[in-house]
Short mmCIF file of C-alpha atoms and ligand atoms in Angstrom, two decimals:
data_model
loop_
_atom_site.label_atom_id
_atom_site.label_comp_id
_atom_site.label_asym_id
_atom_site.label_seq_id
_atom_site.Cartn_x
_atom_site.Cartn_y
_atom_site.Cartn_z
CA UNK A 8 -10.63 -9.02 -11.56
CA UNK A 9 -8.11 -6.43 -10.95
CA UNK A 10 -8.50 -6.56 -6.88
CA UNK A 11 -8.67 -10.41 -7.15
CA UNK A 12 -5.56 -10.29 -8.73
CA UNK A 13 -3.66 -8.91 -6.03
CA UNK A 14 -5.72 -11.08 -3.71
CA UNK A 15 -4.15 -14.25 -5.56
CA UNK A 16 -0.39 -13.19 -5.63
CA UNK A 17 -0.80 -12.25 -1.70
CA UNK A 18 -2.02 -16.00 -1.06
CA UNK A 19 0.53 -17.75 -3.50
CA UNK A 20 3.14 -15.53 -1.54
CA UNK A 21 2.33 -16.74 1.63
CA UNK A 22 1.28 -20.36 0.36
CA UNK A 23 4.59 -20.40 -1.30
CA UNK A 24 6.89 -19.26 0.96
CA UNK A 25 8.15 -15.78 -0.97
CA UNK A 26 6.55 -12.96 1.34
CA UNK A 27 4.77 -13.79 4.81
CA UNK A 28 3.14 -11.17 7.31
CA UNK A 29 5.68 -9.48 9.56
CA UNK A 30 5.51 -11.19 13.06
CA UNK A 31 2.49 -13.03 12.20
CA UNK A 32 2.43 -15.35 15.04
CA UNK A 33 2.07 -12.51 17.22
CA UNK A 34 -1.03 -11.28 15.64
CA UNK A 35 1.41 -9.37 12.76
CA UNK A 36 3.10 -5.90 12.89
CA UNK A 37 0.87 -4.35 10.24
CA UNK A 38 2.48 -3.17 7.11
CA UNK A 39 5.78 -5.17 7.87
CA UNK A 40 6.51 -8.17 5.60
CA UNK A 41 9.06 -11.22 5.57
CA UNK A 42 10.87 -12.53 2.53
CA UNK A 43 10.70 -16.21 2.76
CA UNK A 44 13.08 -18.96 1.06
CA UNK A 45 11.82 -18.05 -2.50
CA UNK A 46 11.20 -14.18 -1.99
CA UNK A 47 14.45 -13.90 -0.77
CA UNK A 48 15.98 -15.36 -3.95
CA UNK A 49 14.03 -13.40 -6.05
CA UNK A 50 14.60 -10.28 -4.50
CA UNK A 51 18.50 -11.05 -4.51
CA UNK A 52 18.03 -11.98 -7.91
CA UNK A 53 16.53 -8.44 -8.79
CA UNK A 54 19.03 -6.77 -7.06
CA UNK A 55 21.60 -8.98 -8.68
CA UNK A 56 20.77 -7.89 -12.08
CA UNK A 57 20.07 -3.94 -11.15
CA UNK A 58 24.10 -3.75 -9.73
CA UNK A 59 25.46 -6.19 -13.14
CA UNK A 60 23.22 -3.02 -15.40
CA UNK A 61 24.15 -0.45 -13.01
CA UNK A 62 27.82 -0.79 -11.87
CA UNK A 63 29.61 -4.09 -13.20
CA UNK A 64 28.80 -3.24 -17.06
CA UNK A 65 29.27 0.40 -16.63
CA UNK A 66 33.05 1.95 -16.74
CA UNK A 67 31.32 5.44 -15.49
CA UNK A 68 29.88 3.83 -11.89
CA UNK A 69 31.21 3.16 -8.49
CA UNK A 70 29.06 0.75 -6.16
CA UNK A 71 28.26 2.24 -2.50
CA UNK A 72 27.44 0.95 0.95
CA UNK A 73 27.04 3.29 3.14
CA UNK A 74 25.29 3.53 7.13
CA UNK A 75 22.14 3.69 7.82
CA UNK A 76 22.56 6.24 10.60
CA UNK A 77 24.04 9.46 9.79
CA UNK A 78 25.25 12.83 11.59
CA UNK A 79 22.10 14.63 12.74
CA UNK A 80 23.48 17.84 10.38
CA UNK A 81 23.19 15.48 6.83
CA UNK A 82 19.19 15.84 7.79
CA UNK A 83 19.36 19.77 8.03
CA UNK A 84 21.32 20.60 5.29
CA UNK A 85 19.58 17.55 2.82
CA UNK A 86 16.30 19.45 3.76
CA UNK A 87 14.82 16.80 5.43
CA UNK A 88 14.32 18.24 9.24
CA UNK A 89 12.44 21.45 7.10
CA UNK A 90 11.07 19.63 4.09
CA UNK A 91 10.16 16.32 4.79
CA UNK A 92 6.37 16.11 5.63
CA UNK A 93 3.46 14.98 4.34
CA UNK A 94 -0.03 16.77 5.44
CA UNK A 95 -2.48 14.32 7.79
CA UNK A 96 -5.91 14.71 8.86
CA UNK A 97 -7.26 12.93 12.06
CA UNK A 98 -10.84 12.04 12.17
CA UNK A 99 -12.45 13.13 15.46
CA UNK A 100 -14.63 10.25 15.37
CA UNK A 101 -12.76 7.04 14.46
CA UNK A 102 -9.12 8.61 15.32
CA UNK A 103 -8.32 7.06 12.00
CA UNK A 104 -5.29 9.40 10.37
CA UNK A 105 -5.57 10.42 6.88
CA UNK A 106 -2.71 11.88 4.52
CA UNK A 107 -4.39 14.80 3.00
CA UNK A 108 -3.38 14.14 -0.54
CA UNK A 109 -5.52 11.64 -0.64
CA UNK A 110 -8.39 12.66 0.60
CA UNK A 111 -11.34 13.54 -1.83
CA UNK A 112 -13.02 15.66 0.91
CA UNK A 113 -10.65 17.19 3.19
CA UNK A 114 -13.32 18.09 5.80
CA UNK A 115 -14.68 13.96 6.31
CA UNK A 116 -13.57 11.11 7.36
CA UNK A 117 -13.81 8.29 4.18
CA UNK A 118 -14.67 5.76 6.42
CA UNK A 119 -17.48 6.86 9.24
CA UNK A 120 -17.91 10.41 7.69
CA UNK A 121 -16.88 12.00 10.95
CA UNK A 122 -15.38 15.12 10.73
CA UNK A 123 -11.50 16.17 10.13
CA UNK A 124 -9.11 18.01 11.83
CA UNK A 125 -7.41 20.69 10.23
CA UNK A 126 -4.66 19.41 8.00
CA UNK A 127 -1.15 19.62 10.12
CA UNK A 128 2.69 18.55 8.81
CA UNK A 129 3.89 14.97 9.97
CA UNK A 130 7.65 14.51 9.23
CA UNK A 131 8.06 10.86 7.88
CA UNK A 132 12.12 10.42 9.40
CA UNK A 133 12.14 7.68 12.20
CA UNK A 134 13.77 9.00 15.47
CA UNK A 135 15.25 7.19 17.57
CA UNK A 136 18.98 7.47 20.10
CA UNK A 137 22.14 6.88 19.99
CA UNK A 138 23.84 5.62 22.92
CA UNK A 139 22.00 4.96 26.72
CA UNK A 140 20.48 8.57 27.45
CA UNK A 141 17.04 9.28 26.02
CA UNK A 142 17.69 13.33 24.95
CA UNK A 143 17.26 15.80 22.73
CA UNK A 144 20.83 15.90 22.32
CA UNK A 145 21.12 12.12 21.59
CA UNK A 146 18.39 11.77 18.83
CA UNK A 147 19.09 10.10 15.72
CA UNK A 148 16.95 9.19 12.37
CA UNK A 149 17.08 6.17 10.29
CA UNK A 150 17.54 7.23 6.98
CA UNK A 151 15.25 7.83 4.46
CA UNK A 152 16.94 7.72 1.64
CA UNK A 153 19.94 5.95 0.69
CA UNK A 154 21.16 9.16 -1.11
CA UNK A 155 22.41 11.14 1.24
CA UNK A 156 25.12 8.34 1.90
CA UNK A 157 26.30 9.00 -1.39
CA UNK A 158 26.31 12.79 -1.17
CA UNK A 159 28.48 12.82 1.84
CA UNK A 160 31.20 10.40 0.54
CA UNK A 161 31.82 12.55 -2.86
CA UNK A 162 35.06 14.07 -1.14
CA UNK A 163 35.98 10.52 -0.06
CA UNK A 164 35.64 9.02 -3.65
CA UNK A 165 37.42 12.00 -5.54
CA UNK A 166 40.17 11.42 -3.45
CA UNK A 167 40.56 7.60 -3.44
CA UNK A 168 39.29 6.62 -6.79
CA UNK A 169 39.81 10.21 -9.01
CA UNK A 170 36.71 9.75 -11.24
CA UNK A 171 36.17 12.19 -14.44
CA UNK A 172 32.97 13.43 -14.83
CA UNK A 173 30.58 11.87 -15.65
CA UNK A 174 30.70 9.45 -13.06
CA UNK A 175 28.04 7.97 -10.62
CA UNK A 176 27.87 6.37 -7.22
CA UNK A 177 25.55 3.36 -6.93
CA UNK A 178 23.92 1.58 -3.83
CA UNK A 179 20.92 -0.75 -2.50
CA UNK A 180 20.15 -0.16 1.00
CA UNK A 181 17.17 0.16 3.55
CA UNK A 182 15.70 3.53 4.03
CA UNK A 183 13.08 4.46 6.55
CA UNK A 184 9.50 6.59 6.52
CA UNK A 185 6.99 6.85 8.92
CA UNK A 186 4.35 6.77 6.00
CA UNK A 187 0.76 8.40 6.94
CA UNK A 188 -1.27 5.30 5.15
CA UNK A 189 1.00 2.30 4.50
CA UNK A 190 -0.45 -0.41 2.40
CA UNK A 191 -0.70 -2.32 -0.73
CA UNK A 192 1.11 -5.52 0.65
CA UNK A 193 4.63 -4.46 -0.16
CA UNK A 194 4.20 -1.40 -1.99
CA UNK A 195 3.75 1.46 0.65
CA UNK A 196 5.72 0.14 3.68
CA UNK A 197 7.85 1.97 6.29
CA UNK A 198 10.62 0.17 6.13
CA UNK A 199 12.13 -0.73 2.64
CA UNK A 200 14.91 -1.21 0.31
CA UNK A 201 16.09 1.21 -2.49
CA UNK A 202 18.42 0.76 -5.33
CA UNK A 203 19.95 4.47 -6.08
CA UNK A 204 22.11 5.61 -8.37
CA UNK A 205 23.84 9.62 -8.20
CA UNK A 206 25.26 10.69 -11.53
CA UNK A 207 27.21 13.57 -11.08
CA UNK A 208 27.47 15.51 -14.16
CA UNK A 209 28.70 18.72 -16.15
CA UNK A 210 25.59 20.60 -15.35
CA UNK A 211 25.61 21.36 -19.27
CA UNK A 212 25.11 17.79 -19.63
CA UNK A 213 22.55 17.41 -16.97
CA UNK A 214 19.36 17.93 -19.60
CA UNK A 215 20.69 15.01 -21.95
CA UNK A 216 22.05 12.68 -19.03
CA UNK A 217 18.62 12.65 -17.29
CA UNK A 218 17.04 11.86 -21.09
CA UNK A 219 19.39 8.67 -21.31
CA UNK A 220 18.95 7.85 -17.61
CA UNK A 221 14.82 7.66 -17.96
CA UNK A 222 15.62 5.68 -21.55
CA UNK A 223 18.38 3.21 -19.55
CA UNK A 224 16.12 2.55 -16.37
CA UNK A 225 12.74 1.96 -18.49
CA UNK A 226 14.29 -0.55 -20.31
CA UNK A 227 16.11 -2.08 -17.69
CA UNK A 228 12.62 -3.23 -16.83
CA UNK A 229 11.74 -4.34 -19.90
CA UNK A 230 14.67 -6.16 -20.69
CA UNK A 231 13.71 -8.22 -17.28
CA UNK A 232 10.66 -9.50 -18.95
CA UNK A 233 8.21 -6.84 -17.82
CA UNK A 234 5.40 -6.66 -19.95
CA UNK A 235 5.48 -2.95 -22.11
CA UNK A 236 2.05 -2.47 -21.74
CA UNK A 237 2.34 -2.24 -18.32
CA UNK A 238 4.90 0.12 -18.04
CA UNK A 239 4.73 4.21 -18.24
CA UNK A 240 6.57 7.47 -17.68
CA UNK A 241 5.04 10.40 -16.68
CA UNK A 242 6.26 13.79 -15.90
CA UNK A 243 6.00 15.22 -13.06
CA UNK A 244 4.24 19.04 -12.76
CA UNK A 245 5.52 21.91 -11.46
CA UNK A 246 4.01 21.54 -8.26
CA UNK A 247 4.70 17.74 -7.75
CA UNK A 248 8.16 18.92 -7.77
CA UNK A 249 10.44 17.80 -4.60
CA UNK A 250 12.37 20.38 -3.01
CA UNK A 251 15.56 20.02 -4.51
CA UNK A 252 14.18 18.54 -7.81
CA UNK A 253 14.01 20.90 -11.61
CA UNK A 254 12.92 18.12 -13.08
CA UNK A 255 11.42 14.40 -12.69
CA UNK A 256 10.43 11.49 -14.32
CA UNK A 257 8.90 8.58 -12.75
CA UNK A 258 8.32 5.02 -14.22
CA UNK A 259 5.08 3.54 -13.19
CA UNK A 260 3.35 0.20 -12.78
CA UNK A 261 0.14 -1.17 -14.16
CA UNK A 262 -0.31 -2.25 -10.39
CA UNK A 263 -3.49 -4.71 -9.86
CA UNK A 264 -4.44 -1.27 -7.77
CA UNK A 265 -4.05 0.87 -10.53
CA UNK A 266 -0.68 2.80 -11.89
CA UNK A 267 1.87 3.94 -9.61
CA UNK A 268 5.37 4.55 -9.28
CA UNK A 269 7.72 2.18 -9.34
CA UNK A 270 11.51 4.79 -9.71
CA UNK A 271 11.65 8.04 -10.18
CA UNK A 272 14.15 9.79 -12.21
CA UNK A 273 15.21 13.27 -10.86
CA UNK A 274 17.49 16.14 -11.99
CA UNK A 275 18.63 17.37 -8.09
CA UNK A 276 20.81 20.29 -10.06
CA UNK A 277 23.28 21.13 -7.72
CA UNK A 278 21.51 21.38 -4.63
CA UNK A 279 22.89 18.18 -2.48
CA UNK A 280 26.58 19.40 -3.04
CA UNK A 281 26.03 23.24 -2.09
CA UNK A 282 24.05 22.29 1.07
CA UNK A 283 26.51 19.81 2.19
CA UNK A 284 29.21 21.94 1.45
CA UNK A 285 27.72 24.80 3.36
CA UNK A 286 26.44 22.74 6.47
CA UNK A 287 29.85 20.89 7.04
CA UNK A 288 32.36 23.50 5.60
CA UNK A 289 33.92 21.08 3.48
CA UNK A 290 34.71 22.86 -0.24
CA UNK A 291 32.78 20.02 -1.97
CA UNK A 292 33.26 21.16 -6.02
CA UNK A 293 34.52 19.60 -8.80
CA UNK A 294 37.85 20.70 -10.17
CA UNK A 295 38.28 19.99 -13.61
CA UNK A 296 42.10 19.59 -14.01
CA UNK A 297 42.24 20.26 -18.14
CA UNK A 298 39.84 23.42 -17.72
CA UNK A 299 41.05 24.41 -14.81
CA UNK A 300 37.80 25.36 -13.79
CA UNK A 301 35.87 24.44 -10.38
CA UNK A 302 31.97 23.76 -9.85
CA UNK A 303 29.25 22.27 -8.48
CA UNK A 304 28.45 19.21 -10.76
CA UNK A 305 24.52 18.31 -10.93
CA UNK A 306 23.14 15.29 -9.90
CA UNK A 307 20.61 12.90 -12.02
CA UNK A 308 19.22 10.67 -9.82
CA UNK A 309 17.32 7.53 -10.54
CA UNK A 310 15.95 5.98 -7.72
CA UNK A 311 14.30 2.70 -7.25
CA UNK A 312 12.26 0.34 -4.74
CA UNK A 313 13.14 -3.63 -4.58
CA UNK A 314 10.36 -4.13 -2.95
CA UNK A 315 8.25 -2.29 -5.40
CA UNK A 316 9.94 -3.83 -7.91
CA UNK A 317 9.83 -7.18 -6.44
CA UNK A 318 6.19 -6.78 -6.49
CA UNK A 319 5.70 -5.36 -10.02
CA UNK A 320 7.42 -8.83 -11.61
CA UNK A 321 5.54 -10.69 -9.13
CA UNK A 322 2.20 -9.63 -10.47
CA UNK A 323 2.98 -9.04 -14.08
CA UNK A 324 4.62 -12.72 -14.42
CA UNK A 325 1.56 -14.20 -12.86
CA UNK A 326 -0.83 -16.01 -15.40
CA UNK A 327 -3.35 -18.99 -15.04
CA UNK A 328 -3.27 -21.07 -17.84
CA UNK A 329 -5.77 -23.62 -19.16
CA UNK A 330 -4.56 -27.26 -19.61
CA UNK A 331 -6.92 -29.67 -20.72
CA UNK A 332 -9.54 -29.78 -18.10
CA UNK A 333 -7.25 -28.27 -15.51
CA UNK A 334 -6.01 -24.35 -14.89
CA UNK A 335 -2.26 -24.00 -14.09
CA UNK A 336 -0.73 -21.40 -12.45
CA UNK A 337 2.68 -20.67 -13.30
CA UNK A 338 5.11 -17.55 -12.73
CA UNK A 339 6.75 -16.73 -16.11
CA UNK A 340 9.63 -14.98 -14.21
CA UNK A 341 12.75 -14.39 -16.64
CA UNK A 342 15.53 -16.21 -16.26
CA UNK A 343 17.23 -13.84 -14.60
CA UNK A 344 15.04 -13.04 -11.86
CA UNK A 345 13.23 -16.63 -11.48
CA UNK A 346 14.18 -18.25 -7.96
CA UNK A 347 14.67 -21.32 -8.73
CA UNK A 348 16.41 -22.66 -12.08
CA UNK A 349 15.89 -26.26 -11.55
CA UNK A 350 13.97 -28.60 -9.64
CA UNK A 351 15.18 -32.43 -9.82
CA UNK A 352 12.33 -34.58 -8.67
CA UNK A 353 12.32 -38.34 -8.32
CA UNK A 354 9.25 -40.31 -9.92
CA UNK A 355 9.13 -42.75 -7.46
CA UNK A 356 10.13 -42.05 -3.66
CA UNK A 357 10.69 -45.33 -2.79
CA UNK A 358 13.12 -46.60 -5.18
CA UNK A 359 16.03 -46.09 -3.03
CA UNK A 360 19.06 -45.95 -6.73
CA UNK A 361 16.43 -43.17 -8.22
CA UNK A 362 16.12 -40.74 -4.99
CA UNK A 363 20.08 -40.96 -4.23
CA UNK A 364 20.88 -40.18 -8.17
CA UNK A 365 18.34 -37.44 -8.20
CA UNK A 366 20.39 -36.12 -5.37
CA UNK A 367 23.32 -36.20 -6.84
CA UNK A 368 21.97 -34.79 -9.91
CA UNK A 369 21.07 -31.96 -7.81
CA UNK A 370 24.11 -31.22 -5.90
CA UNK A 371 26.07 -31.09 -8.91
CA UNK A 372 23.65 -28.56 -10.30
CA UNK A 373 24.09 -26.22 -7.28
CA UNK A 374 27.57 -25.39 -7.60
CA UNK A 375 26.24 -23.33 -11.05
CA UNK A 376 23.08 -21.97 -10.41
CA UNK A 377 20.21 -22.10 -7.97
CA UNK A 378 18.77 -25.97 -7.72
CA UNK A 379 16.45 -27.62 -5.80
CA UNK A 380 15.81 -31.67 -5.09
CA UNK A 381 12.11 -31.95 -4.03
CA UNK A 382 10.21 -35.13 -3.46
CA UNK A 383 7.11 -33.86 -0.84
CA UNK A 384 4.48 -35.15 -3.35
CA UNK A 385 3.66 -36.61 -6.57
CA UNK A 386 5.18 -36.30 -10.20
CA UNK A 387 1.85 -34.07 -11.27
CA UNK A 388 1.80 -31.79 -7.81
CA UNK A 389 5.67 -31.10 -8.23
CA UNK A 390 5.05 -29.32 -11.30
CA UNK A 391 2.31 -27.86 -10.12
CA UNK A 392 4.40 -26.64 -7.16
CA UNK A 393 7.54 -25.39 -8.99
CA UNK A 394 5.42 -23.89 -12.35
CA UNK A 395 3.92 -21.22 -9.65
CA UNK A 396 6.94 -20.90 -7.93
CA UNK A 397 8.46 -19.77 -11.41
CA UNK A 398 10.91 -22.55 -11.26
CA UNK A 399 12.85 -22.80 -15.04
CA UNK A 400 12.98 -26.51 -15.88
CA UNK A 401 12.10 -29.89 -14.12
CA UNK A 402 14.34 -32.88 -14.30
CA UNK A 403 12.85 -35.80 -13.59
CA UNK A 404 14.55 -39.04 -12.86
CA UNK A 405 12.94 -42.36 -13.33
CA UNK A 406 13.39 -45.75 -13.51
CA UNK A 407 14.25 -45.47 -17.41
CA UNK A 408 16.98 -43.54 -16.24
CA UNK A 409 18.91 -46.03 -14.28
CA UNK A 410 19.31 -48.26 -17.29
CA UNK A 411 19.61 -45.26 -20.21
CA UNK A 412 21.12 -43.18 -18.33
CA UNK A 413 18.73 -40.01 -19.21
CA UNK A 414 16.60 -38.08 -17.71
CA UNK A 415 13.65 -36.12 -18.72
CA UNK A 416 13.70 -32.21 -19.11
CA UNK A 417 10.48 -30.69 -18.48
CA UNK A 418 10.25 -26.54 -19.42
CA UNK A 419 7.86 -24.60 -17.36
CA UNK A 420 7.16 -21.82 -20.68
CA UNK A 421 6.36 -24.68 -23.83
CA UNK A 422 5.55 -27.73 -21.16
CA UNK A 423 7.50 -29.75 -23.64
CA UNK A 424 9.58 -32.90 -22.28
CA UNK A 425 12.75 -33.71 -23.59
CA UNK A 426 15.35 -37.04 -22.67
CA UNK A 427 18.58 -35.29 -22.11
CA UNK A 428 21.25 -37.72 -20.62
CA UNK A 429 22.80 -37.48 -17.36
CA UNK A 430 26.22 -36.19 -18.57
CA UNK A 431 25.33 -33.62 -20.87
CA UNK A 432 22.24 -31.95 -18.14
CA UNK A 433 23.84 -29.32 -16.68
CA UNK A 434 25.33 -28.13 -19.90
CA UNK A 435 22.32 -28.52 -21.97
CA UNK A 436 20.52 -26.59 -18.85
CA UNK A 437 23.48 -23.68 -18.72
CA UNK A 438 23.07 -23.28 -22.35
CA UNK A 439 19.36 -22.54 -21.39
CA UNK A 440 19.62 -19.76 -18.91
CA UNK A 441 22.36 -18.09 -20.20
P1 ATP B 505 5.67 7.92 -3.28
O1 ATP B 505 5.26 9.14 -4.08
O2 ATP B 505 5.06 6.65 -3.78
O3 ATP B 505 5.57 8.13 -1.80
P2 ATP B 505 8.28 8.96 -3.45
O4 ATP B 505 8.20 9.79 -4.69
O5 ATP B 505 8.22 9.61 -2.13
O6 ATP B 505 7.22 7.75 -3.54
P3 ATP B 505 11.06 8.59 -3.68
O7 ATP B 505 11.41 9.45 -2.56
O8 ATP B 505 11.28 9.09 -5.08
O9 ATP B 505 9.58 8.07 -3.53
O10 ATP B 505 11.81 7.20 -3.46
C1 ATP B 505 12.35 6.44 -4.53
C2 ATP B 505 11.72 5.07 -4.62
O11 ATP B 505 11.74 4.41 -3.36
C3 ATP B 505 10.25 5.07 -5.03
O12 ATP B 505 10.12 5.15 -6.43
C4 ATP B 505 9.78 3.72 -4.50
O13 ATP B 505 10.07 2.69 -5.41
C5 ATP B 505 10.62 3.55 -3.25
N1 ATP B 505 9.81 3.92 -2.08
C6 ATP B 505 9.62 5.15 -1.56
N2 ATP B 505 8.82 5.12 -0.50
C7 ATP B 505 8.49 3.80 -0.31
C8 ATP B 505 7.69 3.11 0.65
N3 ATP B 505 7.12 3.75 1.64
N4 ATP B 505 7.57 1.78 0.52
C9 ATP B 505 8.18 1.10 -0.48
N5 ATP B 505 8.95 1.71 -1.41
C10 ATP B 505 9.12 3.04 -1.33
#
């Protein structure tokens, strides 16, 4: 059930149009993926509401954007050049490549039971180079984390905005890996988008700011209309432990696949700040003006997937639902997140008055919130179409409505219908999604 789960929000994503195959007319770049017309709105949506949490309702949080290619040195002294590898096995037979932590056996091959190579260190950064010459001297990585954007700009943000501590920096941004086994649809992918957030605190504080941060970012998930039962912490051991990290939290998925993570919440202590300071020779502390007293501030760091996330709401707003003799599929997306708001949809094509009002009806919608005008099949197929799309409410205009002057409301969670007219619509529907 589980498997076919996934198997059914791949398909409706494709069928859709929210996530299609990366170059799929050329035979697809495996592990790649395409946001289509919905998928894009949802993911915008998601990202909408993590920056309104995150930055616009904070006082205590600057937003970010920051380049994806970096000085060769930020890579040294964040650890990465040194730290950032994952083990892999090769099997002799099949040539397949394995990352050792999950292997069961670390001597055979899962698949044709051939044996494995020894297990050797494969840094995940991308390389690439800057400029026309392919040397040494020229190579570049795409970043792996948006993080280290953050990091470097400190100086630059004490000095043109003069935060207090606590403050934090806040940006969504692509980040790079060359990941071992890729997979999942969108969950394991080597390129993807993160949503990070770098709290600089009194290190005093840092135990009790990392409590709130795991209690803030949980809920933010919840209060999007995941389901509780499907969401977790857990703690990470001692020996799970990144580099930098004394502590981490992550917050995990109920995936169709089984739980994973979905953010993880680290305390990074006051490693970032030291190394930069030490690689670039830039005095990067903290000087707290009514002390008088200069430090390194620590760093609680939650840190986020979209695409992860995209995927998590995907699946957990799924449901098939039985309607008389019929099964409907419908997204129950929240409000917030769901693509589309409203659909307008003429009952009869042909009737030249109702199409051009319906139209209308949906043009004036667009200037508040995301509407659609859709006529590509019948009354019972639209809703169909726009239930698993996660669409809010359906107006429908019909011939009634060029004599009353109403149209009929349709909501995608009760299925109830309701005559709203014309000129009070888009309030009535505001009044709904806000
Ligand atoms: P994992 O253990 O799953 O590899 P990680 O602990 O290495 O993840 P972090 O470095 O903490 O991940 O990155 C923060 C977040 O970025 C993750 O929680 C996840 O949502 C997202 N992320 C990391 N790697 C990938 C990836 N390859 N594909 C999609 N999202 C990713």
């Amino acid at each position: 059930m589980a498997e076919n789960l996934m198997d059914k929000i791949v398909s409706l994503c494709k069928r859709r149009g929210f996530i299609f195959q990366g170059s799929e007319i050329y035979g697809g770049l495996a592990n790649t993926w395409d946001y289509g017309p919905y998928g894009v709105e949802l993911k915008n949506n998601l990202k909408k509401a993590w920056w309104k949490a995150n930055v616009q309702e904070r006082n205590d949080i600057l937003g970010m954007d920051s380049a994806i290619l970096m000085h060769p040195r930020v890579w040294e002294a964040s650890g990465h050049v040194h730290n950032f590898f994952d083990l892999k096995s090769d099997c002799k037979n099949c040539k397949k490549r394995f990352k050792s932590a999950d292997l069961k056996d670390k001597t055979k091959c899962p698949e044709c039971s051939g044996q494995l190579t020894e297990a050797r260190p494969f840094n995940l950064m991308f390389k690439t180079y800057q400029g026309p010459v392919e040397e040494t001297g020229n190579e570049i990585h795409l970043r792996p984390e948006t993080a280290q954007g953050m990091f470097v700009n400190f100086l630059n943000i004490l000095d043109s905005r003069h935060p207090k501590l606590p403050f934090g920096l806040a940006q969504i941004g692509k980040s790079f890996r060359n990941e071992i086994t890729p997979g999942n649809f969108t969950f394991r992918t080597r390129e993807f988008e993160q949503m990070e957030i770098e709290y600089f605190v009194n290190p005093k504080d840092a135990n009790q700011a990392l409590t709130d941060w795991i209690e803030s970012r949980f809920n933010w998930y919840l209060n999007l209309g995941m389901k509780s039962e499907n969401l977790r912490k857990r703690q990470h051991g001692k020996d799970e432990l990144a580099h930098y990290a004394h502590a981490c939290m992550d917050v995990e998925y109920n995936f169709p696949f089984g739980w994973a993570e979905l953010e993880g919440i680290a305390n990074r202590a006051d490693f970032d700040l030291k190394q930069h300071a030490q690689y670039s020779g830039r005095d990067l502390q903290y000087f707290d003006d009514l002390k008088k007293e200069k430090f390194y501030p620590y760093i609680i760091e939650p840190s986020g997937g979209v695409d992860r996330a995209v995927l998590a709401f995907l699946t957990d707003a799924y449901q098939e639902e039985k309607v008389k003799e019929d099964t409907r599929a419908v997204l129950k997306l929240s409000k917030e997140l769901a693509p589309v708001k409203a659909a307008v949809l003429p009952l009869l094509r042909n009737r030249p008055e109702i199409v051009e009002l319906a139209k209308n009806i949906s043009q004036d919608l667009k200037k508040s919130f995301n509407a659609v005008y859709d006529d590509t099949g019948s009354i019972g197929k639209l809703y169909r179409r726009q239930d698993e799309v996660g669409t809010l409410y359906c107006v429908t205009v019909d011939v009634q409505t060029l004599e009353d002057k109403q149209v009929t409301v349709r909501s995608r969670d009760t299925m109830l219908q309701e005559r709203i007219s014309v000129d009070r619509l888009k309030e009535y529907l505001i009044n709904q999604l806000t």
